[in-house]
Amino acid sequence: TLLFTDAYREAAPLFGIYLFSALLPGTLTGSPIRAHEEFKFFRFKLHLALLPVTFGALYAGIHAAGLIGAARVVVVMQALEGAIVLTAVGRRLGFVADDLNHLAPALKTFLAAAAAAFAAFVMKLAVAHARMPVKMLLCGAVFGAVYIFAAYALGAVTDSEKEGFRAALSRFLTR
């Protein structure tokens, strides 16, 4: 209600569901698909193949949970399409399971963000009756503090980044 009016309060679950779909473009499969001839009509064929599955899932989702169910189905089908495309591109480019080791730094960052999000959620529950700006300020402060601590503790921050932070902090504190 801080960003929108109270008229959108009941749409909050839909916004939450669609937030997940904001992560899906992170797979970045468009360039490899355009670069390889065998993928020329891959997405078109995939969409045709998934059409009956999508219709069936939408029917079930709408009957099970109405508009929320339909939104969930749309996001799940987008994730399924992304997983299929990512698998096909990975096979074409010769990815193997050992290549996932390169994602370890990103995993550490994700875990730090997840810990910070959980702490901010706990803070939100603790100050449930506070005014919205106060809640946002407190939750943001908790998220930031926990994220910095968790990123350092999990090793998501490299030594050069730590040195840069120390240098900036020392310049700030000497003023």
mmCIF file with all atom_site columns, C-alpha atoms in Angstrom:
data_model
loop_
_atom_site.group_PDB
_atom_site.id
_atom_site.type_symbol
_atom_site.label_atom_id
_atom_site.label_alt_id
_atom_site.label_comp_id
_atom_site.label_asym_id
_atom_site.label_entity_id
_atom_site.label_seq_id
_atom_site.pdbx_PDB_ins_code
_atom_site.Cartn_x
_atom_site.Cartn_y
_atom_site.Cartn_z
_atom_site.occupancy
_atom_site.B_iso_or_equiv
_atom_site.pdbx_formal_charge
_atom_site.auth_seq_id
_atom_site.auth_comp_id
_atom_site.auth_asym_id
_atom_site.auth_atom_id
_atom_site.pdbx_PDB_model_num
ATOM 1   C CA . THR A 1 1   ? 0.000   0.000   0.000   1.00 0.00 ? 1   THR A CA 1
ATOM 2   C CA . LEU A 1 2   ? 3.028   2.301   0.264   1.00 0.00 ? 2   LEU A CA 1
ATOM 3   C CA . LEU A 1 3   ? 3.746   2.087   -3.471  1.00 0.00 ? 3   LEU A CA 1
ATOM 4   C CA . PHE A 1 4   ? 0.127   1.685   -4.566  1.00 0.00 ? 4   PHE A CA 1
ATOM 5   C CA . THR A 1 5   ? -3.128  2.532   -2.867  1.00 0.00 ? 5   THR A CA 1
ATOM 6   C CA . ASP A 1 6   ? -5.307  0.360   -0.652  1.00 0.00 ? 6   ASP A CA 1
ATOM 7   C CA . ALA A 1 7   ? -7.246  -0.542  -3.792  1.00 0.00 ? 7   ALA A CA 1
ATOM 8   C CA . TYR A 1 8   ? -4.377  -2.920  -4.723  1.00 0.00 ? 8   TYR A CA 1
ATOM 9   C CA . ARG A 1 9   ? -4.121  -4.627  -1.327  1.00 0.00 ? 9   ARG A CA 1
ATOM 10  C CA . GLU A 1 10  ? -5.915  -7.750  -2.537  1.00 0.00 ? 10  GLU A CA 1
ATOM 11  C CA . ALA A 1 11  ? -3.617  -7.974  -5.582  1.00 0.00 ? 11  ALA A CA 1
ATOM 12  C CA . ALA A 1 12  ? -0.544  -8.421  -3.366  1.00 0.00 ? 12  ALA A CA 1
ATOM 13  C CA . PRO A 1 13  ? -0.524  -12.245 -3.754  1.00 0.00 ? 13  PRO A CA 1
ATOM 14  C CA . LEU A 1 14  ? -0.515  -11.830 -7.530  1.00 0.00 ? 14  LEU A CA 1
ATOM 15  C CA . PHE A 1 15  ? 2.388   -9.391  -7.337  1.00 0.00 ? 15  PHE A CA 1
ATOM 16  C CA . GLY A 1 16  ? 4.251   -11.887 -5.153  1.00 0.00 ? 16  GLY A CA 1
ATOM 17  C CA . ILE A 1 17  ? 3.705   -14.726 -7.603  1.00 0.00 ? 17  ILE A CA 1
ATOM 18  C CA . TYR A 1 18  ? 4.818   -12.667 -10.580 1.00 0.00 ? 18  TYR A CA 1
ATOM 19  C CA . LEU A 1 19  ? 7.952   -11.522 -8.748  1.00 0.00 ? 19  LEU A CA 1
ATOM 20  C CA . PHE A 1 20  ? 9.306   -15.019 -9.314  1.00 0.00 ? 20  PHE A CA 1
ATOM 21  C CA . SER A 1 21  ? 8.927   -14.616 -13.064 1.00 0.00 ? 21  SER A CA 1
ATOM 22  C CA . ALA A 1 22  ? 11.271  -11.616 -12.859 1.00 0.00 ? 22  ALA A CA 1
ATOM 23  C CA . LEU A 1 23  ? 14.087  -14.080 -12.103 1.00 0.00 ? 23  LEU A CA 1
ATOM 24  C CA . LEU A 1 24  ? 13.510  -16.170 -15.215 1.00 0.00 ? 24  LEU A CA 1
ATOM 25  C CA . PRO A 1 25  ? 15.226  -13.913 -17.784 1.00 0.00 ? 25  PRO A CA 1
ATOM 26  C CA . GLY A 1 26  ? 18.420  -14.495 -15.787 1.00 0.00 ? 26  GLY A CA 1
ATOM 27  C CA . THR A 1 27  ? 18.994  -17.699 -17.764 1.00 0.00 ? 27  THR A CA 1
ATOM 28  C CA . LEU A 1 28  ? 20.087  -15.632 -20.807 1.00 0.00 ? 28  LEU A CA 1
ATOM 29  C CA . THR A 1 29  ? 19.496  -18.302 -23.434 1.00 0.00 ? 29  THR A CA 1
ATOM 30  C CA . GLY A 1 30  ? 18.524  -15.961 -26.271 1.00 0.00 ? 30  GLY A CA 1
ATOM 31  C CA . SER A 1 31  ? 21.983  -15.448 -27.746 1.00 0.00 ? 31  SER A CA 1
ATOM 32  C CA . PRO A 1 32  ? 22.960  -19.144 -27.957 1.00 0.00 ? 32  PRO A CA 1
ATOM 33  C CA . ILE A 1 33  ? 19.594  -19.932 -29.527 1.00 0.00 ? 33  ILE A CA 1
ATOM 34  C CA . ARG A 1 34  ? 20.107  -17.277 -32.220 1.00 0.00 ? 34  ARG A CA 1
ATOM 35  C CA . ALA A 1 35  ? 23.703  -18.363 -32.797 1.00 0.00 ? 35  ALA A CA 1
ATOM 36  C CA . HIS A 1 36  ? 22.975  -22.034 -33.601 1.00 0.00 ? 36  HIS A CA 1
ATOM 37  C CA . GLU A 1 37  ? 21.018  -23.064 -36.673 1.00 0.00 ? 37  GLU A CA 1
ATOM 38  C CA . GLU A 1 38  ? 19.460  -26.131 -35.039 1.00 0.00 ? 38  GLU A CA 1
ATOM 39  C CA . PHE A 1 39  ? 17.605  -23.849 -32.614 1.00 0.00 ? 39  PHE A CA 1
ATOM 40  C CA . LYS A 1 40  ? 15.990  -21.836 -35.432 1.00 0.00 ? 40  LYS A CA 1
ATOM 41  C CA . PHE A 1 41  ? 12.436  -22.944 -34.646 1.00 0.00 ? 41  PHE A CA 1
ATOM 42  C CA . PHE A 1 42  ? 13.112  -24.484 -31.232 1.00 0.00 ? 42  PHE A CA 1
ATOM 43  C CA . ARG A 1 43  ? 11.016  -22.083 -29.164 1.00 0.00 ? 43  ARG A CA 1
ATOM 44  C CA . PHE A 1 44  ? 8.158   -22.179 -31.651 1.00 0.00 ? 44  PHE A CA 1
ATOM 45  C CA . LYS A 1 45  ? 8.086   -25.980 -31.524 1.00 0.00 ? 45  LYS A CA 1
ATOM 46  C CA . LEU A 1 46  ? 8.422   -25.925 -27.742 1.00 0.00 ? 46  LEU A CA 1
ATOM 47  C CA . HIS A 1 47  ? 5.482   -23.533 -27.380 1.00 0.00 ? 47  HIS A CA 1
ATOM 48  C CA . LEU A 1 48  ? 3.360   -25.737 -29.638 1.00 0.00 ? 48  LEU A CA 1
ATOM 49  C CA . ALA A 1 49  ? 4.289   -28.799 -27.574 1.00 0.00 ? 49  ALA A CA 1
ATOM 50  C CA . LEU A 1 50  ? 3.551   -27.044 -24.288 1.00 0.00 ? 50  LEU A CA 1
ATOM 51  C CA . LEU A 1 51  ? 0.233   -25.582 -25.459 1.00 0.00 ? 51  LEU A CA 1
ATOM 52  C CA . PRO A 1 52  ? -1.958  -28.544 -24.411 1.00 0.00 ? 52  PRO A CA 1
ATOM 53  C CA . VAL A 1 53  ? -0.088  -28.834 -21.104 1.00 0.00 ? 53  VAL A CA 1
ATOM 54  C CA . THR A 1 54  ? -0.590  -25.112 -20.496 1.00 0.00 ? 54  THR A CA 1
ATOM 55  C CA . PHE A 1 55  ? -4.301  -25.279 -21.267 1.00 0.00 ? 55  PHE A CA 1
ATOM 56  C CA . GLY A 1 56  ? -4.789  -28.277 -18.960 1.00 0.00 ? 56  GLY A CA 1
ATOM 57  C CA . ALA A 1 57  ? -2.761  -26.685 -16.175 1.00 0.00 ? 57  ALA A CA 1
ATOM 58  C CA . LEU A 1 58  ? -4.649  -23.390 -16.522 1.00 0.00 ? 58  LEU A CA 1
ATOM 59  C CA . TYR A 1 59  ? -7.978  -25.206 -16.341 1.00 0.00 ? 59  TYR A CA 1
ATOM 60  C CA . ALA A 1 60  ? -6.899  -27.057 -13.196 1.00 0.00 ? 60  ALA A CA 1
ATOM 61  C CA . GLY A 1 61  ? -5.301  -23.956 -11.663 1.00 0.00 ? 61  GLY A CA 1
ATOM 62  C CA . ILE A 1 62  ? -8.357  -21.777 -12.211 1.00 0.00 ? 62  ILE A CA 1
ATOM 63  C CA . HIS A 1 63  ? -10.688 -24.408 -10.744 1.00 0.00 ? 63  HIS A CA 1
ATOM 64  C CA . ALA A 1 64  ? -8.393  -25.028 -7.782  1.00 0.00 ? 64  ALA A CA 1
ATOM 65  C CA . ALA A 1 65  ? -7.504  -21.459 -6.814  1.00 0.00 ? 65  ALA A CA 1
ATOM 66  C CA . GLY A 1 66  ? -9.117  -18.986 -9.220  1.00 0.00 ? 66  GLY A CA 1
ATOM 67  C CA . LEU A 1 67  ? -6.982  -16.098 -10.407 1.00 0.00 ? 67  LEU A CA 1
ATOM 68  C CA . ILE A 1 68  ? -4.163  -16.989 -7.994  1.00 0.00 ? 68  ILE A CA 1
ATOM 69  C CA . GLY A 1 69  ? -4.093  -20.504 -9.444  1.00 0.00 ? 69  GLY A CA 1
ATOM 70  C CA . ALA A 1 70  ? -3.953  -19.158 -12.988 1.00 0.00 ? 70  ALA A CA 1
ATOM 71  C CA . ALA A 1 71  ? -1.058  -16.850 -12.064 1.00 0.00 ? 71  ALA A CA 1
ATOM 72  C CA . ARG A 1 72  ? 0.819   -19.735 -10.450 1.00 0.00 ? 72  ARG A CA 1
ATOM 73  C CA . VAL A 1 73  ? 0.327   -21.881 -13.543 1.00 0.00 ? 73  VAL A CA 1
ATOM 74  C CA . VAL A 1 74  ? 1.621   -19.128 -15.833 1.00 0.00 ? 74  VAL A CA 1
ATOM 75  C CA . VAL A 1 75  ? 4.772   -18.686 -13.753 1.00 0.00 ? 75  VAL A CA 1
ATOM 76  C CA . VAL A 1 76  ? 5.316   -22.457 -13.452 1.00 0.00 ? 76  VAL A CA 1
ATOM 77  C CA . MET A 1 77  ? 4.929   -22.870 -17.218 1.00 0.00 ? 77  MET A CA 1
ATOM 78  C CA . GLN A 1 78  ? 7.415   -20.038 -17.804 1.00 0.00 ? 78  GLN A CA 1
ATOM 79  C CA . ALA A 1 79  ? 9.849   -21.769 -15.438 1.00 0.00 ? 79  ALA A CA 1
ATOM 80  C CA . LEU A 1 80  ? 9.291   -25.100 -17.211 1.00 0.00 ? 80  LEU A CA 1
ATOM 81  C CA . GLU A 1 81  ? 9.966   -23.506 -20.591 1.00 0.00 ? 81  GLU A CA 1
ATOM 82  C CA . GLY A 1 82  ? 13.102  -21.859 -19.210 1.00 0.00 ? 82  GLY A CA 1
ATOM 83  C CA . ALA A 1 83  ? 14.335  -25.161 -17.773 1.00 0.00 ? 83  ALA A CA 1
ATOM 84  C CA . ILE A 1 84  ? 13.762  -26.983 -21.064 1.00 0.00 ? 84  ILE A CA 1
ATOM 85  C CA . VAL A 1 85  ? 15.514  -24.278 -23.095 1.00 0.00 ? 85  VAL A CA 1
ATOM 86  C CA . LEU A 1 86  ? 18.379  -24.082 -20.601 1.00 0.00 ? 86  LEU A CA 1
ATOM 87  C CA . THR A 1 87  ? 18.822  -27.869 -20.750 1.00 0.00 ? 87  THR A CA 1
ATOM 88  C CA . ALA A 1 88  ? 18.826  -27.886 -24.567 1.00 0.00 ? 88  ALA A CA 1
ATOM 89  C CA . VAL A 1 89  ? 21.313  -25.015 -24.779 1.00 0.00 ? 89  VAL A CA 1
ATOM 90  C CA . GLY A 1 90  ? 23.489  -26.599 -22.090 1.00 0.00 ? 90  GLY A CA 1
ATOM 91  C CA . ARG A 1 91  ? 23.627  -29.873 -23.999 1.00 0.00 ? 91  ARG A CA 1
ATOM 92  C CA . ARG A 1 92  ? 24.477  -28.081 -27.240 1.00 0.00 ? 92  ARG A CA 1
ATOM 93  C CA . LEU A 1 93  ? 27.273  -26.092 -25.601 1.00 0.00 ? 93  LEU A CA 1
ATOM 94  C CA . GLY A 1 94  ? 28.631  -29.159 -23.816 1.00 0.00 ? 94  GLY A CA 1
ATOM 95  C CA . PHE A 1 95  ? 27.975  -28.168 -20.215 1.00 0.00 ? 95  PHE A CA 1
ATOM 96  C CA . VAL A 1 96  ? 28.696  -30.856 -17.644 1.00 0.00 ? 96  VAL A CA 1
ATOM 97  C CA . ALA A 1 97  ? 27.855  -31.046 -13.952 1.00 0.00 ? 97  ALA A CA 1
ATOM 98  C CA . ASP A 1 98  ? 31.350  -29.860 -12.965 1.00 0.00 ? 98  ASP A CA 1
ATOM 99  C CA . ASP A 1 99  ? 30.629  -26.534 -14.698 1.00 0.00 ? 99  ASP A CA 1
ATOM 100 C CA . LEU A 1 100 ? 28.211  -25.745 -11.882 1.00 0.00 ? 100 LEU A CA 1
ATOM 101 C CA . ASN A 1 101 ? 31.225  -25.187 -9.604  1.00 0.00 ? 101 ASN A CA 1
ATOM 102 C CA . HIS A 1 102 ? 31.582  -21.799 -11.289 1.00 0.00 ? 102 HIS A CA 1
ATOM 103 C CA . LEU A 1 103 ? 28.268  -20.790 -9.723  1.00 0.00 ? 103 LEU A CA 1
ATOM 104 C CA . ALA A 1 104 ? 29.579  -21.159 -6.147  1.00 0.00 ? 104 ALA A CA 1
ATOM 105 C CA . PRO A 1 105 ? 30.132  -17.390 -5.691  1.00 0.00 ? 105 PRO A CA 1
ATOM 106 C CA . ALA A 1 106 ? 26.600  -16.695 -6.897  1.00 0.00 ? 106 ALA A CA 1
ATOM 107 C CA . LEU A 1 107 ? 25.257  -19.344 -4.523  1.00 0.00 ? 107 LEU A CA 1
ATOM 108 C CA . LYS A 1 108 ? 26.996  -17.646 -1.603  1.00 0.00 ? 108 LYS A CA 1
ATOM 109 C CA . THR A 1 109 ? 25.416  -14.331 -2.592  1.00 0.00 ? 109 THR A CA 1
ATOM 110 C CA . PHE A 1 110 ? 22.010  -16.011 -2.904  1.00 0.00 ? 110 PHE A CA 1
ATOM 111 C CA . LEU A 1 111 ? 22.351  -17.607 0.543   1.00 0.00 ? 111 LEU A CA 1
ATOM 112 C CA . ALA A 1 112 ? 23.326  -14.258 2.078   1.00 0.00 ? 112 ALA A CA 1
ATOM 113 C CA . ALA A 1 113 ? 20.304  -12.605 0.453   1.00 0.00 ? 113 ALA A CA 1
ATOM 114 C CA . ALA A 1 114 ? 18.025  -15.434 1.613   1.00 0.00 ? 114 ALA A CA 1
ATOM 115 C CA . ALA A 1 115 ? 19.258  -15.078 5.198   1.00 0.00 ? 115 ALA A CA 1
ATOM 116 C CA . ALA A 1 116 ? 18.742  -11.313 5.036   1.00 0.00 ? 116 ALA A CA 1
ATOM 117 C CA . ALA A 1 117 ? 15.258  -11.725 3.540   1.00 0.00 ? 117 ALA A CA 1
ATOM 118 C CA . PHE A 1 118 ? 14.312  -14.150 6.319   1.00 0.00 ? 118 PHE A CA 1
ATOM 119 C CA . ALA A 1 119 ? 15.554  -11.729 8.973   1.00 0.00 ? 119 ALA A CA 1
ATOM 120 C CA . ALA A 1 120 ? 13.613  -8.871  7.346   1.00 0.00 ? 120 ALA A CA 1
ATOM 121 C CA . PHE A 1 121 ? 10.496  -11.060 7.269   1.00 0.00 ? 121 PHE A CA 1
ATOM 122 C CA . VAL A 1 122 ? 10.870  -11.825 10.980  1.00 0.00 ? 122 VAL A CA 1
ATOM 123 C CA . MET A 1 123 ? 11.245  -8.080  11.625  1.00 0.00 ? 123 MET A CA 1
ATOM 124 C CA . LYS A 1 124 ? 8.095   -7.439  9.589   1.00 0.00 ? 124 LYS A CA 1
ATOM 125 C CA . LEU A 1 125 ? 6.181   -9.888  11.770  1.00 0.00 ? 125 LEU A CA 1
ATOM 126 C CA . ALA A 1 126 ? 7.614   -8.301  14.915  1.00 0.00 ? 126 ALA A CA 1
ATOM 127 C CA . VAL A 1 127 ? 6.498   -4.790  13.930  1.00 0.00 ? 127 VAL A CA 1
ATOM 128 C CA . ALA A 1 128 ? 3.246   -5.803  12.250  1.00 0.00 ? 128 ALA A CA 1
ATOM 129 C CA . HIS A 1 129 ? 1.236   -2.994  13.824  1.00 0.00 ? 129 HIS A CA 1
ATOM 130 C CA . ALA A 1 130 ? 3.735   -0.219  13.055  1.00 0.00 ? 130 ALA A CA 1
ATOM 131 C CA . ARG A 1 131 ? 3.118   2.330   10.318  1.00 0.00 ? 131 ARG A CA 1
ATOM 132 C CA . MET A 1 132 ? 4.270   1.352   6.854   1.00 0.00 ? 132 MET A CA 1
ATOM 133 C CA . PRO A 1 133 ? 7.234   3.784   6.563   1.00 0.00 ? 133 PRO A CA 1
ATOM 134 C CA . VAL A 1 134 ? 8.546   2.617   9.953   1.00 0.00 ? 134 VAL A CA 1
ATOM 135 C CA . LYS A 1 135 ? 8.164   -1.020  8.912   1.00 0.00 ? 135 LYS A CA 1
ATOM 136 C CA . MET A 1 136 ? 10.005  -0.387  5.649   1.00 0.00 ? 136 MET A CA 1
ATOM 137 C CA . LEU A 1 137 ? 12.819  1.466   7.412   1.00 0.00 ? 137 LEU A CA 1
ATOM 138 C CA . LEU A 1 138 ? 13.278  -1.245  10.039  1.00 0.00 ? 138 LEU A CA 1
ATOM 139 C CA . CYS A 1 139 ? 13.022  -4.130  7.575   1.00 0.00 ? 139 CYS A CA 1
ATOM 140 C CA . GLY A 1 140 ? 15.437  -2.426  5.185   1.00 0.00 ? 140 GLY A CA 1
ATOM 141 C CA . ALA A 1 141 ? 17.937  -1.793  7.972   1.00 0.00 ? 141 ALA A CA 1
ATOM 142 C CA . VAL A 1 142 ? 17.711  -5.405  9.160   1.00 0.00 ? 142 VAL A CA 1
ATOM 143 C CA . PHE A 1 143 ? 18.051  -6.719  5.613   1.00 0.00 ? 143 PHE A CA 1
ATOM 144 C CA . GLY A 1 144 ? 21.129  -4.573  4.974   1.00 0.00 ? 144 GLY A CA 1
ATOM 145 C CA . ALA A 1 145 ? 22.853  -5.446  8.252   1.00 0.00 ? 145 ALA A CA 1
ATOM 146 C CA . VAL A 1 146 ? 22.186  -9.184  7.981   1.00 0.00 ? 146 VAL A CA 1
ATOM 147 C CA . TYR A 1 147 ? 23.158  -9.244  4.296   1.00 0.00 ? 147 TYR A CA 1
ATOM 148 C CA . ILE A 1 148 ? 26.516  -7.589  4.949   1.00 0.00 ? 148 ILE A CA 1
ATOM 149 C CA . PHE A 1 149 ? 27.255  -9.929  7.867   1.00 0.00 ? 149 PHE A CA 1
ATOM 150 C CA . ALA A 1 150 ? 26.120  -13.046 5.969   1.00 0.00 ? 150 ALA A CA 1
ATOM 151 C CA . ALA A 1 151 ? 28.007  -12.077 2.804   1.00 0.00 ? 151 ALA A CA 1
ATOM 152 C CA . TYR A 1 152 ? 31.206  -11.714 4.821   1.00 0.00 ? 152 TYR A CA 1
ATOM 153 C CA . ALA A 1 153 ? 30.562  -14.898 6.827   1.00 0.00 ? 153 ALA A CA 1
ATOM 154 C CA . LEU A 1 154 ? 29.754  -17.010 3.754   1.00 0.00 ? 154 LEU A CA 1
ATOM 155 C CA . GLY A 1 155 ? 32.697  -15.714 1.744   1.00 0.00 ? 155 GLY A CA 1
ATOM 156 C CA . ALA A 1 156 ? 30.588  -13.983 -0.894  1.00 0.00 ? 156 ALA A CA 1
ATOM 157 C CA . VAL A 1 157 ? 32.797  -10.901 -0.562  1.00 0.00 ? 157 VAL A CA 1
ATOM 158 C CA . THR A 1 158 ? 36.238  -11.292 -2.129  1.00 0.00 ? 158 THR A CA 1
ATOM 159 C CA . ASP A 1 159 ? 39.428  -10.104 -0.468  1.00 0.00 ? 159 ASP A CA 1
ATOM 160 C CA . SER A 1 160 ? 39.806  -7.257  -2.984  1.00 0.00 ? 160 SER A CA 1
ATOM 161 C CA . GLU A 1 161 ? 36.241  -6.134  -2.261  1.00 0.00 ? 161 GLU A CA 1
ATOM 162 C CA . LYS A 1 162 ? 36.948  -6.229  1.475   1.00 0.00 ? 162 LYS A CA 1
ATOM 163 C CA . GLU A 1 163 ? 40.074  -4.110  0.962   1.00 0.00 ? 163 GLU A CA 1
ATOM 164 C CA . GLY A 1 164 ? 38.132  -1.604  -1.162  1.00 0.00 ? 164 GLY A CA 1
ATOM 165 C CA . PHE A 1 165 ? 35.437  -1.389  1.496   1.00 0.00 ? 165 PHE A CA 1
ATOM 166 C CA . ARG A 1 166 ? 38.032  -0.846  4.242   1.00 0.00 ? 166 ARG A CA 1
ATOM 167 C CA . ALA A 1 167 ? 39.705  1.900   2.182   1.00 0.00 ? 167 ALA A CA 1
ATOM 168 C CA . ALA A 1 168 ? 36.374  3.670   1.566   1.00 0.00 ? 168 ALA A CA 1
ATOM 169 C CA . LEU A 1 169 ? 35.438  3.326   5.225   1.00 0.00 ? 169 LEU A CA 1
ATOM 170 C CA . SER A 1 170 ? 38.745  4.728   6.419   1.00 0.00 ? 170 SER A CA 1
ATOM 171 C CA . ARG A 1 171 ? 38.426  7.713   4.044   1.00 0.00 ? 171 ARG A CA 1
ATOM 172 C CA . PHE A 1 172 ? 34.922  8.323   5.343   1.00 0.00 ? 172 PHE A CA 1
ATOM 173 C CA . LEU A 1 173 ? 35.904  8.043   9.005   1.00 0.00 ? 173 LEU A CA 1
ATOM 174 C CA . THR A 1 174 ? 38.923  10.379  8.710   1.00 0.00 ? 174 THR A CA 1
ATOM 175 C CA . ARG A 1 175 ? 36.727  13.254  7.524   1.00 0.00 ? 175 ARG A CA 1
#
